[in-house]
Amino acid sequence: MSEGISNKVVVITGASSGLGEAAARLLAAEGATVVLGARRADRLQTLAWELGGKAIAVETDVTDRAQVKALVDKAVQGFGRLDVMLNNAGVMPQSRIEQLKVDEWDQMIDVNIKGVLYGIAAALPVMKAQKAGHFINVSSVAGHKVGPGSSVYAATKFAVRALSEGLRQEVKPYNIRTTVISPGAVVTELPNTITDPVAAERVQKLYAEVGIAPSSFARAVAFAISQPEDVDINEILFRPTRQEY
Ligand SMILES: NC(=O)c1ccc[n+]([C@@H]2O[C@H](COP(=O)([O-])OP(=O)(O)OC[C@H]3O[C@@H](n4cnc5c(N)ncnc54)[C@H](OP(=O)(O)O)[C@@H]3O)[C@@H](O)[C@H]2O)c1
């Protein structure tokens, strides 16, 4: 694996907005080739077009294992290898458990946990064969702290940390790095997935008061990738300076 960011092949799930889009922009500007996955193909195509020859768009639903494999296969077929798998796609329809929004629990489990696992399942055989690679999985401050209304979302983000730490230990023989990034409040489209008006108002207020730009996340990704190959940044937790919780 080459060191730094330039010329690395990076697959990004959830690249159609927010954190994934910001990471794609920064990494492409730093010379990486980015393979963009999400469901909104129009947004992905526009971004890929803006980034020029350094990007391709692949319509992907991360809840479908075959589609995630096709995304990774496209990167390997197109560019010969896969250096970084950024498992970023996520949803956050927060609500209190007693509201029994069971369909939304299912959706969070499918996207936030199974989507990450499908990303690992697709990328790991490639990285093992290369004897090189880097997983970056997106958790959250909610993967460290639970509050009322965030129980199920937090559970999915705790899960991302647990499986990332197990993965980290298991892939040592293959020279694979594993990073978990846990952002605080970053202004993106994430609150749009909240259907409970009380939770939506709480999160919108937090974003309005303290939220920071998605470029904060992109720089954390770039920091992890740009370390020398023998340095594995395992966890990054960052918040807006003004965020208390
Ligand atoms: N913003 C924050 O404050 C914050 C804090 C901590 C953690 N996070 C985490 O950061 C990650 C990115 O979120 P964001 O803040 O950037 O929100 P966002 O702007 O809503 O972006 C979410 C991304 O996930 C994609 N996605 C959702 N469901 C998908 C599916 N089934 N298949 C493929 N892609 C899917 C969306 O694309 P499509 O709709 O086009 O599929 C979109 O690109 C999430 O894992 C989130 O939990 C965010």
PDB file of C-alpha atoms and ligand atoms in Angstrom:
ATOM      1  CA  MET A   1       0.000   0.000   0.000  1.00  0.00           C
ATOM      2  CA  SER A   2       1.298   3.431  -0.871  1.00  0.00           C
ATOM      3  CA  GLU A   3       1.530   5.934   1.964  1.00  0.00           C
ATOM      4  CA  GLY A   4      -0.448   9.163   2.176  1.00  0.00           C
ATOM      5  CA  ILE A   5      -3.715   9.878   0.398  1.00  0.00           C
ATOM      6  CA  SER A   6      -2.648  10.458  -3.185  1.00  0.00           C
ATOM      7  CA  ASN A   7      -3.515   7.604  -5.580  1.00  0.00           C
ATOM      8  CA  LYS A   8      -5.379   5.593  -2.962  1.00  0.00           C
ATOM      9  CA  VAL A   9      -8.648   3.973  -4.026  1.00  0.00           C
ATOM     10  CA  VAL A  10     -11.333   4.818  -1.462  1.00  0.00           C
ATOM     11  CA  VAL A  11     -14.871   3.407  -1.438  1.00  0.00           C
ATOM     12  CA  ILE A  12     -17.325   5.662   0.445  1.00  0.00           C
ATOM     13  CA  THR A  13     -20.842   4.602   1.377  1.00  0.00           C
ATOM     14  CA  GLY A  14     -23.338   7.374   2.042  1.00  0.00           C
ATOM     15  CA  ALA A  15     -21.426   9.686  -0.294  1.00  0.00           C
ATOM     16  CA  SER A  16     -24.498  11.517  -1.623  1.00  0.00           C
ATOM     17  CA  SER A  17     -24.619  14.103   1.195  1.00  0.00           C
ATOM     18  CA  GLY A  18     -23.171  15.250   4.498  1.00  0.00           C
ATOM     19  CA  LEU A  19     -20.081  13.595   5.888  1.00  0.00           C
ATOM     20  CA  GLY A  20     -19.550  11.145   3.039  1.00  0.00           C
ATOM     21  CA  GLU A  21     -19.771  13.874   0.424  1.00  0.00           C
ATOM     22  CA  ALA A  22     -17.334  16.085   2.366  1.00  0.00           C
ATOM     23  CA  ALA A  23     -14.863  13.214   2.697  1.00  0.00           C
ATOM     24  CA  ALA A  24     -15.134  12.486  -1.024  1.00  0.00           C
ATOM     25  CA  ARG A  25     -14.403  16.101  -1.882  1.00  0.00           C
ATOM     26  CA  LEU A  26     -11.357  16.393   0.384  1.00  0.00           C
ATOM     27  CA  LEU A  27      -9.863  13.004  -0.521  1.00  0.00           C
ATOM     28  CA  ALA A  28     -10.309  13.644  -4.254  1.00  0.00           C
ATOM     29  CA  ALA A  29      -8.667  17.049  -3.827  1.00  0.00           C
ATOM     30  CA  GLU A  30      -5.758  15.273  -2.107  1.00  0.00           C
ATOM     31  CA  GLY A  31      -5.350  12.944  -5.085  1.00  0.00           C
ATOM     32  CA  ALA A  32      -7.372   9.878  -4.085  1.00  0.00           C
ATOM     33  CA  THR A  33      -9.724   8.053  -6.425  1.00  0.00           C
ATOM     34  CA  VAL A  34     -13.149   7.868  -4.802  1.00  0.00           C
ATOM     35  CA  VAL A  35     -15.848   5.307  -5.542  1.00  0.00           C
ATOM     36  CA  LEU A  36     -19.133   6.775  -4.350  1.00  0.00           C
ATOM     37  CA  GLY A  37     -22.051   4.675  -3.090  1.00  0.00           C
ATOM     38  CA  ALA A  38     -25.580   5.696  -1.975  1.00  0.00           C
ATOM     39  CA  ARG A  39     -29.171   5.335  -3.158  1.00  0.00           C
ATOM     40  CA  ARG A  40     -29.663   8.825  -4.655  1.00  0.00           C
ATOM     41  CA  ALA A  41     -27.935   8.208  -7.986  1.00  0.00           C
ATOM     42  CA  ASP A  42     -28.571  11.740  -9.255  1.00  0.00           C
ATOM     43  CA  ARG A  43     -26.690  13.291  -6.330  1.00  0.00           C
ATOM     44  CA  LEU A  44     -23.827  10.826  -6.720  1.00  0.00           C
ATOM     45  CA  GLN A  45     -23.546  11.453 -10.473  1.00  0.00           C
ATOM     46  CA  THR A  46     -23.428  15.212  -9.968  1.00  0.00           C
ATOM     47  CA  LEU A  47     -20.700  14.861  -7.340  1.00  0.00           C
ATOM     48  CA  ALA A  48     -18.676  12.433  -9.468  1.00  0.00           C
ATOM     49  CA  TRP A  49     -18.946  14.802 -12.406  1.00  0.00           C
ATOM     50  CA  GLU A  50     -17.725  17.713 -10.242  1.00  0.00           C
ATOM     51  CA  LEU A  51     -14.763  15.682  -9.011  1.00  0.00           C
ATOM     52  CA  GLY A  52     -13.780  14.743 -12.558  1.00  0.00           C
ATOM     53  CA  GLY A  53     -11.742  11.651 -13.428  1.00  0.00           C
ATOM     54  CA  LYS A  54     -11.046  10.998  -9.756  1.00  0.00           C
ATOM     55  CA  ALA A  55     -14.539   9.695  -8.976  1.00  0.00           C
ATOM     56  CA  ILE A  56     -17.140   7.203 -10.078  1.00  0.00           C
ATOM     57  CA  ALA A  57     -20.715   6.829  -8.829  1.00  0.00           C
ATOM     58  CA  VAL A  58     -22.367   3.494  -8.111  1.00  0.00           C
ATOM     59  CA  GLU A  59     -25.993   3.462  -6.988  1.00  0.00           C
ATOM     60  CA  THR A  60     -25.951   1.345  -3.834  1.00  0.00           C
ATOM     61  CA  ASP A  61     -28.370   0.406  -1.079  1.00  0.00           C
ATOM     62  CA  VAL A  62     -26.187  -0.784   1.815  1.00  0.00           C
ATOM     63  CA  THR A  63     -29.003  -2.945   3.176  1.00  0.00           C
ATOM     64  CA  ASP A  64     -28.535  -5.177   0.124  1.00  0.00           C
ATOM     65  CA  ARG A  65     -25.411  -7.295   0.483  1.00  0.00           C
ATOM     66  CA  ALA A  66     -25.124  -7.934  -3.274  1.00  0.00           C
ATOM     67  CA  GLN A  67     -25.208  -4.194  -4.021  1.00  0.00           C
ATOM     68  CA  VAL A  68     -22.428  -3.490  -1.508  1.00  0.00           C
ATOM     69  CA  LYS A  69     -20.325  -6.248  -3.069  1.00  0.00           C
ATOM     70  CA  ALA A  70     -21.000  -4.761  -6.513  1.00  0.00           C
ATOM     71  CA  LEU A  71     -19.791  -1.361  -5.243  1.00  0.00           C
ATOM     72  CA  VAL A  72     -16.507  -2.830  -4.019  1.00  0.00           C
ATOM     73  CA  ASP A  73     -16.139  -4.958  -7.154  1.00  0.00           C
ATOM     74  CA  LYS A  74     -16.526  -1.839  -9.290  1.00  0.00           C
ATOM     75  CA  ALA A  75     -13.616  -0.211  -7.438  1.00  0.00           C
ATOM     76  CA  VAL A  76     -11.379  -3.243  -7.807  1.00  0.00           C
ATOM     77  CA  GLN A  77     -12.288  -3.830 -11.467  1.00  0.00           C
ATOM     78  CA  GLY A  78     -11.864  -0.157 -12.334  1.00  0.00           C
ATOM     79  CA  PHE A  79      -8.733   0.675 -10.386  1.00  0.00           C
ATOM     80  CA  GLY A  80      -7.040  -2.626  -9.592  1.00  0.00           C
ATOM     81  CA  ARG A  81      -7.290  -2.491  -5.800  1.00  0.00           C
ATOM     82  CA  LEU A  82      -9.057  -1.125  -2.741  1.00  0.00           C
ATOM     83  CA  ASP A  83      -7.092   0.881  -0.204  1.00  0.00           C
ATOM     84  CA  VAL A  84      -9.822   2.267   2.076  1.00  0.00           C
ATOM     85  CA  MET A  85     -13.403   1.181   2.810  1.00  0.00           C
ATOM     86  CA  LEU A  86     -15.260   4.079   4.461  1.00  0.00           C
ATOM     87  CA  ASN A  87     -18.441   2.603   5.937  1.00  0.00           C
ATOM     88  CA  ASN A  88     -20.281   5.857   6.505  1.00  0.00           C
ATOM     89  CA  ALA A  89     -23.918   5.428   5.384  1.00  0.00           C
ATOM     90  CA  GLY A  90     -26.325   5.866   8.286  1.00  0.00           C
ATOM     91  CA  VAL A  91     -29.771   6.987   9.400  1.00  0.00           C
ATOM     92  CA  MET A  92     -30.916   8.470  12.717  1.00  0.00           C
ATOM     93  CA  PRO A  93     -34.703   8.351  13.170  1.00  0.00           C
ATOM     94  CA  GLN A  94     -34.577   9.018  16.901  1.00  0.00           C
ATOM     95  CA  SER A  95     -37.581   8.428  19.185  1.00  0.00           C
ATOM     96  CA  ARG A  96     -38.329   7.079  22.646  1.00  0.00           C
ATOM     97  CA  ILE A  97     -38.600   3.300  22.856  1.00  0.00           C
ATOM     98  CA  GLU A  98     -42.173   3.472  24.191  1.00  0.00           C
ATOM     99  CA  GLN A  99     -43.256   4.988  20.876  1.00  0.00           C
ATOM    100  CA  LEU A 100     -42.577   1.574  19.341  1.00  0.00           C
ATOM    101  CA  LYS A 101     -41.380   2.834  15.980  1.00  0.00           C
ATOM    102  CA  VAL A 102     -40.279  -0.697  15.241  1.00  0.00           C
ATOM    103  CA  ASP A 103     -39.912  -0.154  11.479  1.00  0.00           C
ATOM    104  CA  GLU A 104     -37.434   2.637  12.209  1.00  0.00           C
ATOM    105  CA  TRP A 105     -35.508   0.382  14.612  1.00  0.00           C
ATOM    106  CA  ASP A 106     -35.289  -2.161  11.808  1.00  0.00           C
ATOM    107  CA  GLN A 107     -34.088   0.492   9.389  1.00  0.00           C
ATOM    108  CA  MET A 108     -31.345   1.659  11.769  1.00  0.00           C
ATOM    109  CA  ILE A 109     -30.200  -1.905  12.364  1.00  0.00           C
ATOM    110  CA  ASP A 110     -30.228  -2.632   8.626  1.00  0.00           C
ATOM    111  CA  VAL A 111     -28.341   0.501   7.545  1.00  0.00           C
ATOM    112  CA  ASN A 112     -26.133   1.328  10.528  1.00  0.00           C
ATOM    113  CA  ILE A 113     -25.090  -2.194  11.555  1.00  0.00           C
ATOM    114  CA  LYS A 114     -25.767  -4.596   8.697  1.00  0.00           C
ATOM    115  CA  GLY A 115     -24.678  -2.012   6.122  1.00  0.00           C
ATOM    116  CA  VAL A 116     -21.290  -1.735   7.857  1.00  0.00           C
ATOM    117  CA  LEU A 117     -21.009  -5.525   8.095  1.00  0.00           C
ATOM    118  CA  TYR A 118     -21.805  -5.887   4.395  1.00  0.00           C
ATOM    119  CA  GLY A 119     -19.081  -3.344   3.661  1.00  0.00           C
ATOM    120  CA  ILE A 120     -16.638  -5.396   5.697  1.00  0.00           C
ATOM    121  CA  ALA A 121     -17.775  -8.617   4.019  1.00  0.00           C
ATOM    122  CA  ALA A 122     -17.253  -7.120   0.569  1.00  0.00           C
ATOM    123  CA  ALA A 123     -13.889  -5.469   1.233  1.00  0.00           C
ATOM    124  CA  LEU A 124     -12.151  -7.903   3.575  1.00  0.00           C
ATOM    125  CA  PRO A 125     -11.346 -10.648   1.018  1.00  0.00           C
ATOM    126  CA  VAL A 126      -9.823  -8.016  -1.284  1.00  0.00           C
ATOM    127  CA  MET A 127      -7.730  -6.499   1.502  1.00  0.00           C
ATOM    128  CA  LYS A 128      -6.619  -9.913   2.760  1.00  0.00           C
ATOM    129  CA  ALA A 129      -5.383 -10.840  -0.711  1.00  0.00           C
ATOM    130  CA  GLN A 130      -3.581  -7.486  -0.997  1.00  0.00           C
ATOM    131  CA  LYS A 131      -2.133  -7.819   2.517  1.00  0.00           C
ATOM    132  CA  ALA A 132      -3.090  -4.152   2.892  1.00  0.00           C
ATOM    133  CA  GLY A 133      -6.131  -2.027   3.473  1.00  0.00           C
ATOM    134  CA  HIS A 134      -7.939   0.289   5.847  1.00  0.00           C
ATOM    135  CA  PHE A 135     -11.455   0.172   7.249  1.00  0.00           C
ATOM    136  CA  ILE A 136     -12.939   3.418   8.514  1.00  0.00           C
ATOM    137  CA  ASN A 137     -16.283   2.859  10.232  1.00  0.00           C
ATOM    138  CA  VAL A 138     -18.489   5.736  11.337  1.00  0.00           C
ATOM    139  CA  SER A 139     -19.894   5.592  14.861  1.00  0.00           C
ATOM    140  CA  SER A 140     -20.990   8.681  16.823  1.00  0.00           C
ATOM    141  CA  VAL A 141     -20.793  10.376  20.204  1.00  0.00           C
ATOM    142  CA  ALA A 142     -24.023   8.351  20.555  1.00  0.00           C
ATOM    143  CA  GLY A 143     -21.801   5.281  20.298  1.00  0.00           C
ATOM    144  CA  HIS A 144     -20.263   6.365  23.611  1.00  0.00           C
ATOM    145  CA  LYS A 145     -23.234   7.905  25.462  1.00  0.00           C
ATOM    146  CA  VAL A 146     -26.926   7.055  25.572  1.00  0.00           C
ATOM    147  CA  GLY A 147     -29.739   9.532  26.197  1.00  0.00           C
ATOM    148  CA  PRO A 148     -33.531   9.374  26.149  1.00  0.00           C
ATOM    149  CA  GLY A 149     -34.740   9.190  22.572  1.00  0.00           C
ATOM    150  CA  SER A 150     -31.441   7.939  21.211  1.00  0.00           C
ATOM    151  CA  SER A 151     -31.460   4.371  22.590  1.00  0.00           C
ATOM    152  CA  VAL A 152     -31.746   2.404  19.354  1.00  0.00           C
ATOM    153  CA  TYR A 153     -29.539   4.757  17.330  1.00  0.00           C
ATOM    154  CA  ALA A 154     -26.961   4.610  20.140  1.00  0.00           C
ATOM    155  CA  ALA A 155     -27.216   0.818  20.189  1.00  0.00           C
ATOM    156  CA  THR A 156     -26.344   0.687  16.494  1.00  0.00           C
ATOM    157  CA  LYS A 157     -23.402   3.018  17.006  1.00  0.00           C
ATOM    158  CA  PHE A 158     -22.136   1.071  20.057  1.00  0.00           C
ATOM    159  CA  ALA A 159     -22.330  -1.962  17.765  1.00  0.00           C
ATOM    160  CA  VAL A 160     -20.157  -0.252  15.156  1.00  0.00           C
ATOM    161  CA  ARG A 161     -17.484   0.325  17.804  1.00  0.00           C
ATOM    162  CA  ALA A 162     -17.697  -3.255  19.080  1.00  0.00           C
ATOM    163  CA  LEU A 163     -17.386  -4.897  15.697  1.00  0.00           C
ATOM    164  CA  SER A 164     -14.649  -2.484  14.622  1.00  0.00           C
ATOM    165  CA  GLU A 165     -12.553  -3.327  17.684  1.00  0.00           C
ATOM    166  CA  GLY A 166     -12.989  -7.058  17.093  1.00  0.00           C
ATOM    167  CA  LEU A 167     -12.126  -6.584  13.447  1.00  0.00           C
ATOM    168  CA  ARG A 168      -9.030  -4.579  14.385  1.00  0.00           C
ATOM    169  CA  GLN A 169      -7.699  -7.426  16.482  1.00  0.00           C
ATOM    170  CA  GLU A 170      -8.533 -10.130  13.961  1.00  0.00           C
ATOM    171  CA  VAL A 171      -7.022  -8.555  10.846  1.00  0.00           C
ATOM    172  CA  LYS A 172      -3.551  -7.933  12.262  1.00  0.00           C
ATOM    173  CA  PRO A 173      -2.055 -10.802  10.182  1.00  0.00           C
ATOM    174  CA  TYR A 174      -3.194  -9.080   6.995  1.00  0.00           C
ATOM    175  CA  ASN A 175      -1.692  -5.642   7.576  1.00  0.00           C
ATOM    176  CA  ILE A 176      -5.141  -4.024   7.658  1.00  0.00           C
ATOM    177  CA  ARG A 177      -5.853  -0.846   9.632  1.00  0.00           C
ATOM    178  CA  THR A 178      -9.139  -0.148  11.428  1.00  0.00           C
ATOM    179  CA  THR A 179     -10.393   3.281  12.443  1.00  0.00           C
ATOM    180  CA  VAL A 180     -13.645   4.275  14.139  1.00  0.00           C
ATOM    181  CA  ILE A 181     -14.681   7.900  13.843  1.00  0.00           C
ATOM    182  CA  SER A 182     -17.283   9.207  16.318  1.00  0.00           C
ATOM    183  CA  PRO A 183     -18.501  12.678  15.355  1.00  0.00           C
ATOM    184  CA  GLY A 184     -20.495  15.031  17.544  1.00  0.00           C
ATOM    185  CA  ALA A 185     -23.038  17.448  16.061  1.00  0.00           C
ATOM    186  CA  VAL A 186     -22.183  18.132  12.432  1.00  0.00           C
ATOM    187  CA  VAL A 187     -24.663  19.963  10.237  1.00  0.00           C
ATOM    188  CA  THR A 188     -25.909  17.511   7.589  1.00  0.00           C
ATOM    189  CA  GLU A 189     -29.204  16.081   6.330  1.00  0.00           C
ATOM    190  CA  LEU A 190     -29.186  13.428   9.088  1.00  0.00           C
ATOM    191  CA  PRO A 191     -32.070  14.940  11.151  1.00  0.00           C
ATOM    192  CA  ASN A 192     -34.316  14.622   8.058  1.00  0.00           C
ATOM    193  CA  THR A 193     -34.735  10.934   8.952  1.00  0.00           C
ATOM    194  CA  ILE A 194     -36.426  11.797  12.302  1.00  0.00           C
ATOM    195  CA  THR A 195     -40.220  11.380  12.206  1.00  0.00           C
ATOM    196  CA  ASP A 196     -40.909  12.165  15.895  1.00  0.00           C
ATOM    197  CA  PRO A 197     -41.466  15.963  16.133  1.00  0.00           C
ATOM    198  CA  VAL A 198     -40.061  16.220  19.675  1.00  0.00           C
ATOM    199  CA  ALA A 199     -36.828  14.429  18.800  1.00  0.00           C
ATOM    200  CA  ALA A 200     -36.576  16.355  15.523  1.00  0.00           C
ATOM    201  CA  GLU A 201     -36.862  19.683  17.351  1.00  0.00           C
ATOM    202  CA  ARG A 202     -34.250  18.638  19.948  1.00  0.00           C
ATOM    203  CA  VAL A 203     -31.723  17.638  17.306  1.00  0.00           C
ATOM    204  CA  GLN A 204     -32.403  20.647  15.033  1.00  0.00           C
ATOM    205  CA  LYS A 205     -31.886  22.937  18.052  1.00  0.00           C
ATOM    206  CA  LEU A 206     -28.591  21.238  18.892  1.00  0.00           C
ATOM    207  CA  TYR A 207     -27.389  21.554  15.298  1.00  0.00           C
ATOM    208  CA  ALA A 208     -28.458  25.190  15.109  1.00  0.00           C
ATOM    209  CA  GLU A 209     -26.729  26.060  18.384  1.00  0.00           C
ATOM    210  CA  VAL A 210     -23.470  24.137  18.155  1.00  0.00           C
ATOM    211  CA  GLY A 211     -23.254  22.215  14.847  1.00  0.00           C
ATOM    212  CA  ILE A 212     -20.054  22.412  12.826  1.00  0.00           C
ATOM    213  CA  ALA A 213     -19.275  21.846   9.149  1.00  0.00           C
ATOM    214  CA  PRO A 214     -18.833  18.384   7.553  1.00  0.00           C
ATOM    215  CA  SER A 215     -15.288  19.362   6.597  1.00  0.00           C
ATOM    216  CA  SER A 216     -14.434  18.569  10.266  1.00  0.00           C
ATOM    217  CA  PHE A 217     -15.182  14.915   9.552  1.00  0.00           C
ATOM    218  CA  ALA A 218     -13.359  14.961   6.220  1.00  0.00           C
ATOM    219  CA  ARG A 219     -10.184  16.179   7.935  1.00  0.00           C
ATOM    220  CA  ALA A 220     -10.431  13.382  10.518  1.00  0.00           C
ATOM    221  CA  VAL A 221     -10.691  10.827   7.697  1.00  0.00           C
ATOM    222  CA  ALA A 222      -7.733  12.380   5.900  1.00  0.00           C
ATOM    223  CA  PHE A 223      -5.703  12.337   9.127  1.00  0.00           C
ATOM    224  CA  ALA A 224      -6.303   8.614   9.645  1.00  0.00           C
ATOM    225  CA  ILE A 225      -5.529   7.692   6.035  1.00  0.00           C
ATOM    226  CA  SER A 226      -2.422   9.847   5.774  1.00  0.00           C
ATOM    227  CA  GLN A 227      -0.547   8.211   8.658  1.00  0.00           C
ATOM    228  CA  PRO A 228       2.502   6.080   7.823  1.00  0.00           C
ATOM    229  CA  GLU A 229       1.487   2.513   7.021  1.00  0.00           C
ATOM    230  CA  ASP A 230       2.717   1.193  10.390  1.00  0.00           C
ATOM    231  CA  VAL A 231       0.486   3.635  12.308  1.00  0.00           C
ATOM    232  CA  ASP A 232      -3.139   2.601  12.864  1.00  0.00           C
ATOM    233  CA  ILE A 233      -5.378   5.364  14.235  1.00  0.00           C
ATOM    234  CA  ASN A 234      -8.019   3.270  15.989  1.00  0.00           C
ATOM    235  CA  GLU A 235     -10.460   5.835  17.378  1.00  0.00           C
ATOM    236  CA  ILE A 236     -11.265   9.477  16.759  1.00  0.00           C
ATOM    237  CA  LEU A 237     -13.997  11.216  18.754  1.00  0.00           C
ATOM    238  CA  PHE A 238     -14.580  14.874  18.003  1.00  0.00           C
ATOM    239  CA  ARG A 239     -17.240  17.384  18.983  1.00  0.00           C
ATOM    240  CA  PRO A 240     -17.962  20.990  18.227  1.00  0.00           C
ATOM    241  CA  THR A 241     -16.063  23.047  20.787  1.00  0.00           C
ATOM    242  CA  ARG A 242     -19.406  24.320  22.084  1.00  0.00           C
ATOM    243  CA  GLN A 243     -21.066  20.892  22.454  1.00  0.00           C
ATOM    244  CA  GLU A 244     -21.487  19.841  26.081  1.00  0.00           C
ATOM    245  CA  TYR A 245     -23.267  16.452  25.802  1.00  0.00           C
TER     246      TYR A 245
HETATM  247  N1  LIG B   1     -24.148  14.594  11.307  1.00  0.00           N
HETATM  248  C1  LIG B   1     -23.879  14.248  12.548  1.00  0.00           C
HETATM  249  O1  LIG B   1     -24.027  15.052  13.482  1.00  0.00           O
HETATM  250  C2  LIG B   1     -23.386  12.866  12.836  1.00  0.00           C
HETATM  251  C3  LIG B   1     -22.889  12.613  14.124  1.00  0.00           C
HETATM  252  C4  LIG B   1     -22.429  11.342  14.422  1.00  0.00           C
HETATM  253  C5  LIG B   1     -22.470  10.346  13.473  1.00  0.00           C
HETATM  254  N2  LIG B   1     -22.974  10.604  12.235  1.00  0.00           N
HETATM  255  C6  LIG B   1     -23.003   9.525  11.249  1.00  0.00           C
HETATM  256  O2  LIG B   1     -22.414   9.960  10.056  1.00  0.00           O
HETATM  257  C7  LIG B   1     -22.872   9.168   8.981  1.00  0.00           C
HETATM  258  C8  LIG B   1     -23.245  10.062   7.819  1.00  0.00           C
HETATM  259  O3  LIG B   1     -24.383  10.836   8.172  1.00  0.00           O
HETATM  260  P1  LIG B   1     -24.540  12.367   7.777  1.00  0.00           P
HETATM  261  O4  LIG B   1     -24.514  13.146   9.033  1.00  0.00           O
HETATM  262  O5  LIG B   1     -23.603  12.717   6.689  1.00  0.00           O
HETATM  263  O6  LIG B   1     -26.077  12.388   7.286  1.00  0.00           O
HETATM  264  P2  LIG B   1     -26.706  12.526   5.822  1.00  0.00           P
HETATM  265  O7  LIG B   1     -26.329  13.815   5.200  1.00  0.00           O
HETATM  266  O8  LIG B   1     -28.153  12.219   5.998  1.00  0.00           O
HETATM  267  O9  LIG B   1     -26.000  11.360   5.025  1.00  0.00           O
HETATM  268  C9  LIG B   1     -26.349  10.017   5.214  1.00  0.00           C
HETATM  269  C10 LIG B   1     -25.851   9.236   4.017  1.00  0.00           C
HETATM  270  O10 LIG B   1     -26.196   7.858   4.204  1.00  0.00           O
HETATM  271  C11 LIG B   1     -26.800   7.410   3.014  1.00  0.00           C
HETATM  272  N3  LIG B   1     -27.734   6.301   3.243  1.00  0.00           N
HETATM  273  C12 LIG B   1     -28.804   6.244   4.059  1.00  0.00           C
HETATM  274  N4  LIG B   1     -29.426   5.072   3.925  1.00  0.00           N
HETATM  275  C13 LIG B   1     -28.729   4.368   2.990  1.00  0.00           C
HETATM  276  C14 LIG B   1     -28.868   3.103   2.394  1.00  0.00           C
HETATM  277  N5  LIG B   1     -29.873   2.263   2.728  1.00  0.00           N
HETATM  278  N6  LIG B   1     -27.980   2.709   1.463  1.00  0.00           N
HETATM  279  C15 LIG B   1     -26.976   3.536   1.091  1.00  0.00           C
HETATM  280  N7  LIG B   1     -26.769   4.758   1.617  1.00  0.00           N
HETATM  281  C16 LIG B   1     -27.652   5.163   2.553  1.00  0.00           C
HETATM  282  C17 LIG B   1     -27.493   8.605   2.415  1.00  0.00           C
HETATM  283  O11 LIG B   1     -27.610   8.463   1.011  1.00  0.00           O
HETATM  284  P3  LIG B   1     -28.945   8.089   0.209  1.00  0.00           P
HETATM  285  O12 LIG B   1     -30.112   8.643   0.973  1.00  0.00           O
HETATM  286  O13 LIG B   1     -28.718   8.750  -1.109  1.00  0.00           O
HETATM  287  O14 LIG B   1     -28.936   6.606   0.117  1.00  0.00           O
HETATM  288  C18 LIG B   1     -26.470   9.712   2.723  1.00  0.00           C
HETATM  289  O15 LIG B   1     -25.501   9.756   1.724  1.00  0.00           O
HETATM  290  C19 LIG B   1     -24.018   8.325   9.536  1.00  0.00           C
HETATM  291  O16 LIG B   1     -23.552   7.016   9.810  1.00  0.00           O
HETATM  292  C20 LIG B   1     -24.364   9.048  10.823  1.00  0.00           C
HETATM  293  O17 LIG B   1     -24.969   8.174  11.768  1.00  0.00           O
HETATM  294  C21 LIG B   1     -23.413  11.851  11.890  1.00  0.00           C
END
